[in-house]
């Protein structure tokens, strides 16, 4: 058995003391998007430091707990607090929880994040459903010996975000009168925000928004055959000719103010999604 699978089994052993149920839906909550937690029927909360081999969150605005519970009667496993490349974690550490989720039964992974927008039609506080991404992290969680038991050496990425879930989310947003864009997310390492020249570059290569997360988790989820749905909250406008200094508090505040519509969309999506 590979080292990774051994580690996962040791982590699972601890989680299975809390629950032996299957969890078909995994959720990664991003910056300021913790409000969804209030909608979870929480059955168990496990601090990350209780789980062997789990990385520990270092960012103040992130809690570090794995929550097991129900949303709309469906079992969900939720990461309250995620790991970023800029914190110094390796790609494999960042994505370890997603590997673990697979063994808990996750088939659909829902990811939320905060981002800056380069697309001129977007505004602070808007939501963007992620249709595709560009990996500018200059690293990849799949580098190294392939774990053949978990997925293929060269995973396909022609539909990294489930078209079916995107369509369903767009339909729900229409019904609820929630404005959503659909576009391309580019992941950069951070932690500094970008220069004007970098925003111009990111826009020119086809990205609508930029952030510092989501792509590693998405790659590993695709490697293991999960369906992924991702949504970004625009927390700052990155238009080079009019770039204003951004502070973390502003980002968190923008994410918090957009959060009710994001939560409402997520809840309905979970209610209506088909799990096969
Ligand atoms: N750049 C990168 N990441 C971000 C930004 C940004 O402007 N806003 C929120 N996350």
PDB file of C-alpha atoms and ligand atoms in Angstrom:
ATOM      1  CA  UNK A   1       0.000   0.000   0.000  1.00  0.00           C
ATOM      2  CA  UNK A   2       1.311   3.462  -0.855  1.00  0.00           C
ATOM      3  CA  UNK A   3       2.423   5.912   1.777  1.00  0.00           C
ATOM      4  CA  UNK A   4      -0.428   8.290   0.907  1.00  0.00           C
ATOM      5  CA  UNK A   5      -3.109   5.627   1.178  1.00  0.00           C
ATOM      6  CA  UNK A   6      -1.625   4.460   4.484  1.00  0.00           C
ATOM      7  CA  UNK A   7      -1.856   8.008   5.823  1.00  0.00           C
ATOM      8  CA  UNK A   8      -5.435   8.375   4.598  1.00  0.00           C
ATOM      9  CA  UNK A   9      -6.372   5.133   6.358  1.00  0.00           C
ATOM     10  CA  UNK A  10      -4.878   6.457   9.621  1.00  0.00           C
ATOM     11  CA  UNK A  11      -6.827   9.717   9.272  1.00  0.00           C
ATOM     12  CA  UNK A  12      -9.985   7.771   8.447  1.00  0.00           C
ATOM     13  CA  UNK A  13      -9.633   5.633  11.522  1.00  0.00           C
ATOM     14  CA  UNK A  14     -10.073   8.717  13.695  1.00  0.00           C
ATOM     15  CA  UNK A  15     -12.969  10.127  11.677  1.00  0.00           C
ATOM     16  CA  UNK A  16     -14.725   6.762  11.670  1.00  0.00           C
ATOM     17  CA  UNK A  17     -14.831   6.890  15.480  1.00  0.00           C
ATOM     18  CA  UNK A  18     -17.243   9.811  15.053  1.00  0.00           C
ATOM     19  CA  UNK A  19     -19.279   8.422  12.167  1.00  0.00           C
ATOM     20  CA  UNK A  20     -19.288   5.435   9.860  1.00  0.00           C
ATOM     21  CA  UNK A  21     -21.743   6.973   7.378  1.00  0.00           C
ATOM     22  CA  UNK A  22     -21.006   7.864   3.769  1.00  0.00           C
ATOM     23  CA  UNK A  23     -20.738  11.530   2.823  1.00  0.00           C
ATOM     24  CA  UNK A  24     -21.473  12.037  -0.898  1.00  0.00           C
ATOM     25  CA  UNK A  25     -21.056  15.821  -0.809  1.00  0.00           C
ATOM     26  CA  UNK A  26     -17.874  17.639   0.205  1.00  0.00           C
ATOM     27  CA  UNK A  27     -17.749  21.389   0.764  1.00  0.00           C
ATOM     28  CA  UNK A  28     -14.717  23.680   1.077  1.00  0.00           C
ATOM     29  CA  UNK A  29     -15.655  27.023   2.605  1.00  0.00           C
ATOM     30  CA  UNK A  30     -13.491  29.974   1.606  1.00  0.00           C
ATOM     31  CA  UNK A  31     -12.737  33.444   2.987  1.00  0.00           C
ATOM     32  CA  UNK A  32     -15.708  35.031   4.745  1.00  0.00           C
ATOM     33  CA  UNK A  33     -18.072  32.375   3.482  1.00  0.00           C
ATOM     34  CA  UNK A  34     -18.608  30.646   6.774  1.00  0.00           C
ATOM     35  CA  UNK A  35     -22.338  31.493   6.918  1.00  0.00           C
ATOM     36  CA  UNK A  36     -23.256  28.229   5.279  1.00  0.00           C
ATOM     37  CA  UNK A  37     -22.156  26.570   8.491  1.00  0.00           C
ATOM     38  CA  UNK A  38     -25.303  27.934  10.181  1.00  0.00           C
ATOM     39  CA  UNK A  39     -27.390  25.971   7.693  1.00  0.00           C
ATOM     40  CA  UNK A  40     -25.708  22.654   8.423  1.00  0.00           C
ATOM     41  CA  UNK A  41     -27.326  20.224  10.797  1.00  0.00           C
ATOM     42  CA  UNK A  42     -24.017  19.607  12.524  1.00  0.00           C
ATOM     43  CA  UNK A  43     -23.541  16.079  13.826  1.00  0.00           C
ATOM     44  CA  UNK A  44     -19.799  16.067  14.490  1.00  0.00           C
ATOM     45  CA  UNK A  45     -17.016  18.651  14.501  1.00  0.00           C
ATOM     46  CA  UNK A  46     -13.464  17.458  14.386  1.00  0.00           C
ATOM     47  CA  UNK A  47     -10.627  19.927  14.800  1.00  0.00           C
ATOM     48  CA  UNK A  48      -7.962  19.502  12.155  1.00  0.00           C
ATOM     49  CA  UNK A  49      -5.330  18.904  14.819  1.00  0.00           C
ATOM     50  CA  UNK A  50      -7.269  15.827  15.971  1.00  0.00           C
ATOM     51  CA  UNK A  51      -6.873  14.190  12.570  1.00  0.00           C
ATOM     52  CA  UNK A  52      -3.509  12.517  11.938  1.00  0.00           C
ATOM     53  CA  UNK A  53      -1.653  13.838   8.852  1.00  0.00           C
ATOM     54  CA  UNK A  54      -4.089  16.737   8.393  1.00  0.00           C
ATOM     55  CA  UNK A  55      -2.414  20.119   7.794  1.00  0.00           C
ATOM     56  CA  UNK A  56      -3.262  22.877  10.280  1.00  0.00           C
ATOM     57  CA  UNK A  57      -4.725  26.204   9.181  1.00  0.00           C
ATOM     58  CA  UNK A  58      -2.527  29.252   9.791  1.00  0.00           C
ATOM     59  CA  UNK A  59      -4.744  32.071   8.474  1.00  0.00           C
ATOM     60  CA  UNK A  60      -6.640  33.989  11.135  1.00  0.00           C
ATOM     61  CA  UNK A  61      -9.806  34.338   9.093  1.00  0.00           C
ATOM     62  CA  UNK A  62     -10.097  30.564   8.726  1.00  0.00           C
ATOM     63  CA  UNK A  63     -11.250  28.100  11.329  1.00  0.00           C
ATOM     64  CA  UNK A  64      -9.791  24.660  11.237  1.00  0.00           C
ATOM     65  CA  UNK A  65     -12.545  22.083  11.583  1.00  0.00           C
ATOM     66  CA  UNK A  66     -14.012  19.245   9.637  1.00  0.00           C
ATOM     67  CA  UNK A  67     -17.785  19.213  10.041  1.00  0.00           C
ATOM     68  CA  UNK A  68     -19.912  16.136   9.433  1.00  0.00           C
ATOM     69  CA  UNK A  69     -23.628  16.734   9.134  1.00  0.00           C
ATOM     70  CA  UNK A  70     -26.623  17.218   6.897  1.00  0.00           C
ATOM     71  CA  UNK A  71     -27.839  19.862   4.490  1.00  0.00           C
ATOM     72  CA  UNK A  72     -31.317  19.361   3.011  1.00  0.00           C
ATOM     73  CA  UNK A  73     -31.278  15.828   4.400  1.00  0.00           C
ATOM     74  CA  UNK A  74     -28.068  14.939   2.526  1.00  0.00           C
ATOM     75  CA  UNK A  75     -24.855  13.975   4.279  1.00  0.00           C
ATOM     76  CA  UNK A  76     -22.115  16.566   3.852  1.00  0.00           C
ATOM     77  CA  UNK A  77     -18.498  16.796   4.969  1.00  0.00           C
ATOM     78  CA  UNK A  78     -17.378  20.393   5.262  1.00  0.00           C
ATOM     79  CA  UNK A  79     -13.931  21.918   5.562  1.00  0.00           C
ATOM     80  CA  UNK A  80     -14.244  25.055   7.636  1.00  0.00           C
ATOM     81  CA  UNK A  81     -10.844  26.507   6.856  1.00  0.00           C
ATOM     82  CA  UNK A  82      -8.712  25.634   3.867  1.00  0.00           C
ATOM     83  CA  UNK A  83      -5.007  25.594   3.098  1.00  0.00           C
ATOM     84  CA  UNK A  84      -3.218  27.916   0.722  1.00  0.00           C
ATOM     85  CA  UNK A  85       0.036  27.624  -1.184  1.00  0.00           C
ATOM     86  CA  UNK A  86       1.186  31.002   0.216  1.00  0.00           C
ATOM     87  CA  UNK A  87       1.042  29.618   3.751  1.00  0.00           C
ATOM     88  CA  UNK A  88       3.932  27.390   2.805  1.00  0.00           C
ATOM     89  CA  UNK A  89       2.046  24.119   2.405  1.00  0.00           C
ATOM     90  CA  UNK A  90       2.961  21.824  -0.438  1.00  0.00           C
ATOM     91  CA  UNK A  91       0.385  21.061  -3.107  1.00  0.00           C
ATOM     92  CA  UNK A  92       0.035  17.577  -1.664  1.00  0.00           C
ATOM     93  CA  UNK A  93      -0.686  18.986   1.811  1.00  0.00           C
ATOM     94  CA  UNK A  94      -3.256  21.448   0.443  1.00  0.00           C
ATOM     95  CA  UNK A  95      -5.112  18.665  -1.306  1.00  0.00           C
ATOM     96  CA  UNK A  96      -4.816  15.986   1.377  1.00  0.00           C
ATOM     97  CA  UNK A  97      -8.321  16.743   2.743  1.00  0.00           C
ATOM     98  CA  UNK A  98      -9.792  16.232  -0.736  1.00  0.00           C
ATOM     99  CA  UNK A  99      -8.085  12.829  -0.935  1.00  0.00           C
ATOM    100  CA  UNK A 100      -9.579  11.993   2.447  1.00  0.00           C
ATOM    101  CA  UNK A 101     -13.022  13.165   1.343  1.00  0.00           C
ATOM    102  CA  UNK A 102     -12.971  10.588  -1.456  1.00  0.00           C
ATOM    103  CA  UNK A 103     -12.605   7.848   1.152  1.00  0.00           C
ATOM    104  CA  UNK A 104     -15.539   9.311   3.111  1.00  0.00           C
ATOM    105  CA  UNK A 105     -17.683   8.821   0.004  1.00  0.00           C
ATOM    106  CA  UNK A 106     -17.531  12.266  -1.630  1.00  0.00           C
ATOM    107  CA  UNK A 107     -18.702  12.297  -5.257  1.00  0.00           C
ATOM    108  CA  UNK A 108     -19.465  15.994  -5.595  1.00  0.00           C
ATOM    109  CA  UNK A 109     -17.128  18.707  -4.323  1.00  0.00           C
ATOM    110  CA  UNK A 110     -18.428  22.243  -3.788  1.00  0.00           C
ATOM    111  CA  UNK A 111     -15.825  24.977  -3.480  1.00  0.00           C
ATOM    112  CA  UNK A 112     -16.194  28.646  -2.635  1.00  0.00           C
ATOM    113  CA  UNK A 113     -13.587  31.384  -2.665  1.00  0.00           C
ATOM    114  CA  UNK A 114     -12.925  35.108  -2.779  1.00  0.00           C
ATOM    115  CA  UNK A 115     -11.423  36.677  -5.884  1.00  0.00           C
ATOM    116  CA  UNK A 116     -10.529  39.918  -7.580  1.00  0.00           C
ATOM    117  CA  UNK A 117     -12.132  40.675 -10.953  1.00  0.00           C
ATOM    118  CA  UNK A 118     -10.450  41.782 -14.167  1.00  0.00           C
ATOM    119  CA  UNK A 119     -13.632  41.405 -16.239  1.00  0.00           C
ATOM    120  CA  UNK A 120     -15.104  44.884 -16.786  1.00  0.00           C
ATOM    121  CA  UNK A 121     -18.684  43.620 -16.464  1.00  0.00           C
ATOM    122  CA  UNK A 122     -18.105  42.359 -12.924  1.00  0.00           C
ATOM    123  CA  UNK A 123     -18.417  44.388  -9.727  1.00  0.00           C
ATOM    124  CA  UNK A 124     -17.408  43.961  -6.106  1.00  0.00           C
ATOM    125  CA  UNK A 125     -19.984  41.736  -4.352  1.00  0.00           C
ATOM    126  CA  UNK A 126     -20.940  39.823  -7.530  1.00  0.00           C
ATOM    127  CA  UNK A 127     -20.882  36.037  -7.742  1.00  0.00           C
ATOM    128  CA  UNK A 128     -19.121  34.094 -10.481  1.00  0.00           C
ATOM    129  CA  UNK A 129     -19.721  30.429 -11.182  1.00  0.00           C
ATOM    130  CA  UNK A 130     -16.366  28.955 -12.192  1.00  0.00           C
ATOM    131  CA  UNK A 131     -16.591  27.412 -15.631  1.00  0.00           C
ATOM    132  CA  UNK A 132     -12.890  26.830 -16.180  1.00  0.00           C
ATOM    133  CA  UNK A 133      -9.557  27.720 -14.651  1.00  0.00           C
ATOM    134  CA  UNK A 134      -5.931  28.552 -15.412  1.00  0.00           C
ATOM    135  CA  UNK A 135      -3.240  27.197 -13.106  1.00  0.00           C
ATOM    136  CA  UNK A 136      -0.508  29.809 -12.613  1.00  0.00           C
ATOM    137  CA  UNK A 137       0.583  28.373  -9.274  1.00  0.00           C
ATOM    138  CA  UNK A 138       3.606  26.927 -11.071  1.00  0.00           C
ATOM    139  CA  UNK A 139       3.135  23.670  -9.204  1.00  0.00           C
ATOM    140  CA  UNK A 140       0.741  20.742  -9.367  1.00  0.00           C
ATOM    141  CA  UNK A 141      -0.474  18.313  -6.690  1.00  0.00           C
ATOM    142  CA  UNK A 142      -0.158  15.392  -9.125  1.00  0.00           C
ATOM    143  CA  UNK A 143       3.581  15.775  -9.701  1.00  0.00           C
ATOM    144  CA  UNK A 144       5.479  12.679  -8.588  1.00  0.00           C
ATOM    145  CA  UNK A 145       4.624   9.013  -8.761  1.00  0.00           C
ATOM    146  CA  UNK A 146       0.998   8.575  -9.770  1.00  0.00           C
ATOM    147  CA  UNK A 147      -1.318   6.946  -7.227  1.00  0.00           C
ATOM    148  CA  UNK A 148      -2.895   4.518  -9.712  1.00  0.00           C
ATOM    149  CA  UNK A 149      -5.453   3.381  -7.137  1.00  0.00           C
ATOM    150  CA  UNK A 150      -6.772   6.933  -6.905  1.00  0.00           C
ATOM    151  CA  UNK A 151      -6.755   8.054 -10.525  1.00  0.00           C
ATOM    152  CA  UNK A 152      -4.980   8.119 -13.892  1.00  0.00           C
ATOM    153  CA  UNK A 153      -1.497   9.486 -14.633  1.00  0.00           C
ATOM    154  CA  UNK A 154      -2.849  12.027 -17.124  1.00  0.00           C
ATOM    155  CA  UNK A 155      -6.318  13.025 -15.928  1.00  0.00           C
ATOM    156  CA  UNK A 156      -8.618  14.673 -18.435  1.00  0.00           C
ATOM    157  CA  UNK A 157      -9.472  18.301 -17.733  1.00  0.00           C
ATOM    158  CA  UNK A 158     -11.920  19.017 -20.537  1.00  0.00           C
ATOM    159  CA  UNK A 159     -14.704  19.609 -18.010  1.00  0.00           C
ATOM    160  CA  UNK A 160     -13.032  20.490 -14.703  1.00  0.00           C
ATOM    161  CA  UNK A 161     -16.265  22.006 -13.364  1.00  0.00           C
ATOM    162  CA  UNK A 162     -19.430  19.961 -13.944  1.00  0.00           C
ATOM    163  CA  UNK A 163     -21.516  21.411 -16.771  1.00  0.00           C
ATOM    164  CA  UNK A 164     -24.598  19.774 -15.256  1.00  0.00           C
ATOM    165  CA  UNK A 165     -24.062  21.533 -11.912  1.00  0.00           C
ATOM    166  CA  UNK A 166     -23.244  24.845 -13.624  1.00  0.00           C
ATOM    167  CA  UNK A 167     -26.515  24.663 -15.579  1.00  0.00           C
ATOM    168  CA  UNK A 168     -28.485  23.782 -12.463  1.00  0.00           C
ATOM    169  CA  UNK A 169     -26.888  26.638 -10.491  1.00  0.00           C
ATOM    170  CA  UNK A 170     -27.623  29.119 -13.302  1.00  0.00           C
ATOM    171  CA  UNK A 171     -31.255  27.973 -13.334  1.00  0.00           C
ATOM    172  CA  UNK A 172     -31.525  28.367  -9.558  1.00  0.00           C
ATOM    173  CA  UNK A 173     -29.898  31.808  -9.700  1.00  0.00           C
ATOM    174  CA  UNK A 174     -32.424  32.882 -12.379  1.00  0.00           C
ATOM    175  CA  UNK A 175     -35.331  31.627 -10.292  1.00  0.00           C
ATOM    176  CA  UNK A 176     -34.046  33.400  -7.196  1.00  0.00           C
ATOM    177  CA  UNK A 177     -33.157  36.572  -9.059  1.00  0.00           C
ATOM    178  CA  UNK A 178     -29.515  36.294  -8.018  1.00  0.00           C
ATOM    179  CA  UNK A 179     -27.121  37.848 -10.515  1.00  0.00           C
ATOM    180  CA  UNK A 180     -24.332  35.416 -11.388  1.00  0.00           C
ATOM    181  CA  UNK A 181     -21.573  35.529 -13.966  1.00  0.00           C
ATOM    182  CA  UNK A 182     -19.954  32.428 -15.384  1.00  0.00           C
ATOM    183  CA  UNK A 183     -16.261  32.653 -16.154  1.00  0.00           C
ATOM    184  CA  UNK A 184     -12.623  31.695 -15.827  1.00  0.00           C
ATOM    185  CA  UNK A 185     -10.670  31.715 -12.537  1.00  0.00           C
ATOM    186  CA  UNK A 186      -6.902  32.022 -12.552  1.00  0.00           C
ATOM    187  CA  UNK A 187      -4.969  30.840  -9.504  1.00  0.00           C
ATOM    188  CA  UNK A 188      -1.796  32.667  -8.505  1.00  0.00           C
ATOM    189  CA  UNK A 189       0.457  31.848  -5.544  1.00  0.00           C
ATOM    190  CA  UNK A 190       0.112  35.177  -3.707  1.00  0.00           C
ATOM    191  CA  UNK A 191       0.252  36.297  -0.956  1.00  0.00           C
ATOM    192  CA  UNK A 192       0.682  39.787  -2.400  1.00  0.00           C
ATOM    193  CA  UNK A 193      -2.129  41.074  -4.559  1.00  0.00           C
ATOM    194  CA  UNK A 194      -1.211  41.755  -8.174  1.00  0.00           C
ATOM    195  CA  UNK A 195       0.406  44.729  -9.837  1.00  0.00           C
ATOM    196  CA  UNK A 196      -1.425  46.641 -12.554  1.00  0.00           C
ATOM    197  CA  UNK A 197       0.748  44.976 -15.184  1.00  0.00           C
ATOM    198  CA  UNK A 198      -0.092  41.568 -13.753  1.00  0.00           C
ATOM    199  CA  UNK A 199      -3.846  42.266 -13.825  1.00  0.00           C
ATOM    200  CA  UNK A 200      -3.477  43.312 -17.497  1.00  0.00           C
ATOM    201  CA  UNK A 201      -1.615  40.087 -18.193  1.00  0.00           C
ATOM    202  CA  UNK A 202      -4.176  37.918 -16.362  1.00  0.00           C
ATOM    203  CA  UNK A 203      -6.996  39.534 -18.274  1.00  0.00           C
ATOM    204  CA  UNK A 204      -5.150  39.120 -21.588  1.00  0.00           C
ATOM    205  CA  UNK A 205      -4.647  35.378 -21.059  1.00  0.00           C
ATOM    206  CA  UNK A 206      -8.389  34.878 -20.680  1.00  0.00           C
ATOM    207  CA  UNK A 207      -9.135  35.038 -16.965  1.00  0.00           C
ATOM    208  CA  UNK A 208     -12.161  36.892 -15.593  1.00  0.00           C
ATOM    209  CA  UNK A 209     -11.123  36.668 -11.945  1.00  0.00           C
ATOM    210  CA  UNK A 210      -8.008  35.912  -9.898  1.00  0.00           C
ATOM    211  CA  UNK A 211      -7.563  34.186  -6.559  1.00  0.00           C
ATOM    212  CA  UNK A 212      -5.117  32.133  -4.515  1.00  0.00           C
ATOM    213  CA  UNK A 213      -6.939  28.840  -4.018  1.00  0.00           C
ATOM    214  CA  UNK A 214      -9.352  26.274  -5.506  1.00  0.00           C
ATOM    215  CA  UNK A 215      -7.254  25.036  -8.428  1.00  0.00           C
ATOM    216  CA  UNK A 216      -5.183  22.449  -6.479  1.00  0.00           C
ATOM    217  CA  UNK A 217      -8.327  21.018  -4.873  1.00  0.00           C
ATOM    218  CA  UNK A 218     -10.059  20.956  -8.244  1.00  0.00           C
ATOM    219  CA  UNK A 219      -7.181  19.086  -9.896  1.00  0.00           C
ATOM    220  CA  UNK A 220      -7.095  16.399  -7.215  1.00  0.00           C
ATOM    221  CA  UNK A 221     -10.897  16.050  -7.240  1.00  0.00           C
ATOM    222  CA  UNK A 222     -10.804  15.578 -11.025  1.00  0.00           C
ATOM    223  CA  UNK A 223      -7.971  13.079 -10.666  1.00  0.00           C
ATOM    224  CA  UNK A 224     -10.250  10.972  -8.453  1.00  0.00           C
ATOM    225  CA  UNK A 225     -13.322  11.344 -10.684  1.00  0.00           C
ATOM    226  CA  UNK A 226     -15.335  13.715  -8.492  1.00  0.00           C
ATOM    227  CA  UNK A 227     -17.693  16.279  -9.985  1.00  0.00           C
ATOM    228  CA  UNK A 228     -16.750  19.809  -8.960  1.00  0.00           C
ATOM    229  CA  UNK A 229     -18.785  22.985  -8.602  1.00  0.00           C
ATOM    230  CA  UNK A 230     -17.003  26.229  -7.731  1.00  0.00           C
ATOM    231  CA  UNK A 231     -18.243  29.703  -7.003  1.00  0.00           C
ATOM    232  CA  UNK A 232     -16.283  32.913  -6.439  1.00  0.00           C
ATOM    233  CA  UNK A 233     -17.313  36.046  -4.622  1.00  0.00           C
ATOM    234  CA  UNK A 234     -15.783  39.159  -6.178  1.00  0.00           C
ATOM    235  CA  UNK A 235     -14.202  41.075  -3.313  1.00  0.00           C
ATOM    236  CA  UNK A 236     -12.206  43.656  -5.247  1.00  0.00           C
ATOM    237  CA  UNK A 237     -12.149  45.240  -8.677  1.00  0.00           C
ATOM    238  CA  UNK A 238      -8.807  44.945 -10.434  1.00  0.00           C
ATOM    239  CA  UNK A 239      -9.077  47.467 -13.245  1.00  0.00           C
ATOM    240  CA  UNK A 240      -5.505  48.729 -13.798  1.00  0.00           C
ATOM    241  CA  UNK A 241      -6.323  52.365 -14.655  1.00  0.00           C
ATOM    242  CA  UNK A 242      -8.325  52.734 -11.473  1.00  0.00           C
ATOM    243  CA  UNK A 243      -6.644  50.356  -9.036  1.00  0.00           C
ATOM    244  CA  UNK A 244      -7.266  51.116  -5.358  1.00  0.00           C
ATOM    245  CA  UNK A 245      -5.234  49.697  -2.480  1.00  0.00           C
ATOM    246  CA  UNK A 246      -6.959  46.655  -0.964  1.00  0.00           C
ATOM    247  CA  UNK A 247      -6.797  45.536   2.651  1.00  0.00           C
ATOM    248  CA  UNK A 248      -7.786  42.131   3.997  1.00  0.00           C
ATOM    249  CA  UNK A 249     -10.632  43.613   6.062  1.00  0.00           C
ATOM    250  CA  UNK A 250     -12.238  44.991   2.863  1.00  0.00           C
ATOM    251  CA  UNK A 251     -11.976  41.597   1.213  1.00  0.00           C
ATOM    252  CA  UNK A 252     -13.582  39.853   4.182  1.00  0.00           C
ATOM    253  CA  UNK A 253     -16.299  42.498   4.410  1.00  0.00           C
ATOM    254  CA  UNK A 254     -17.155  42.205   0.699  1.00  0.00           C
ATOM    255  CA  UNK A 255     -17.259  38.414   1.009  1.00  0.00           C
ATOM    256  CA  UNK A 256     -19.507  38.619   4.074  1.00  0.00           C
ATOM    257  CA  UNK A 257     -21.939  40.998   2.403  1.00  0.00           C
ATOM    258  CA  UNK A 258     -22.318  38.743  -0.652  1.00  0.00           C
ATOM    259  CA  UNK A 259     -22.572  35.670   1.473  1.00  0.00           C
ATOM    260  CA  UNK A 260     -26.375  35.373   1.934  1.00  0.00           C
ATOM    261  CA  UNK A 261     -26.955  34.984  -1.826  1.00  0.00           C
ATOM    262  CA  UNK A 262     -24.105  32.505  -2.103  1.00  0.00           C
ATOM    263  CA  UNK A 263     -25.509  30.474   0.794  1.00  0.00           C
ATOM    264  CA  UNK A 264     -29.006  30.520  -0.668  1.00  0.00           C
ATOM    265  CA  UNK A 265     -27.666  29.305  -4.032  1.00  0.00           C
ATOM    266  CA  UNK A 266     -25.590  26.555  -2.429  1.00  0.00           C
ATOM    267  CA  UNK A 267     -28.520  25.305  -0.317  1.00  0.00           C
ATOM    268  CA  UNK A 268     -30.865  25.011  -3.269  1.00  0.00           C
ATOM    269  CA  UNK A 269     -28.132  23.397  -5.360  1.00  0.00           C
ATOM    270  CA  UNK A 270     -27.573  20.747  -2.697  1.00  0.00           C
ATOM    271  CA  UNK A 271     -31.324  20.196  -2.405  1.00  0.00           C
ATOM    272  CA  UNK A 272     -31.721  19.638  -6.151  1.00  0.00           C
ATOM    273  CA  UNK A 273     -28.484  17.946  -7.185  1.00  0.00           C
ATOM    274  CA  UNK A 274     -28.561  14.331  -8.315  1.00  0.00           C
ATOM    275  CA  UNK A 275     -25.975  12.068  -6.745  1.00  0.00           C
ATOM    276  CA  UNK A 276     -25.241   8.940  -8.774  1.00  0.00           C
TER     277      UNK A 276
HETATM  278  N1  LIG B   1      -5.896  38.810  -6.293  1.00  0.00           N
HETATM  279  C1  LIG B   1      -5.637  37.596  -5.860  1.00  0.00           C
HETATM  280  N2  LIG B   1      -6.390  36.974  -4.982  1.00  0.00           N
HETATM  281  C2  LIG B   1      -7.452  37.611  -4.501  1.00  0.00           C
HETATM  282  C3  LIG B   1      -7.779  38.873  -4.911  1.00  0.00           C
HETATM  283  C4  LIG B   1      -6.952  39.519  -5.863  1.00  0.00           C
HETATM  284  O1  LIG B   1      -7.186  40.656  -6.278  1.00  0.00           O
HETATM  285  N3  LIG B   1      -8.903  39.235  -4.253  1.00  0.00           N
HETATM  286  C5  LIG B   1      -9.240  38.197  -3.473  1.00  0.00           C
HETATM  287  N4  LIG B   1      -8.377  37.201  -3.622  1.00  0.00           N
END
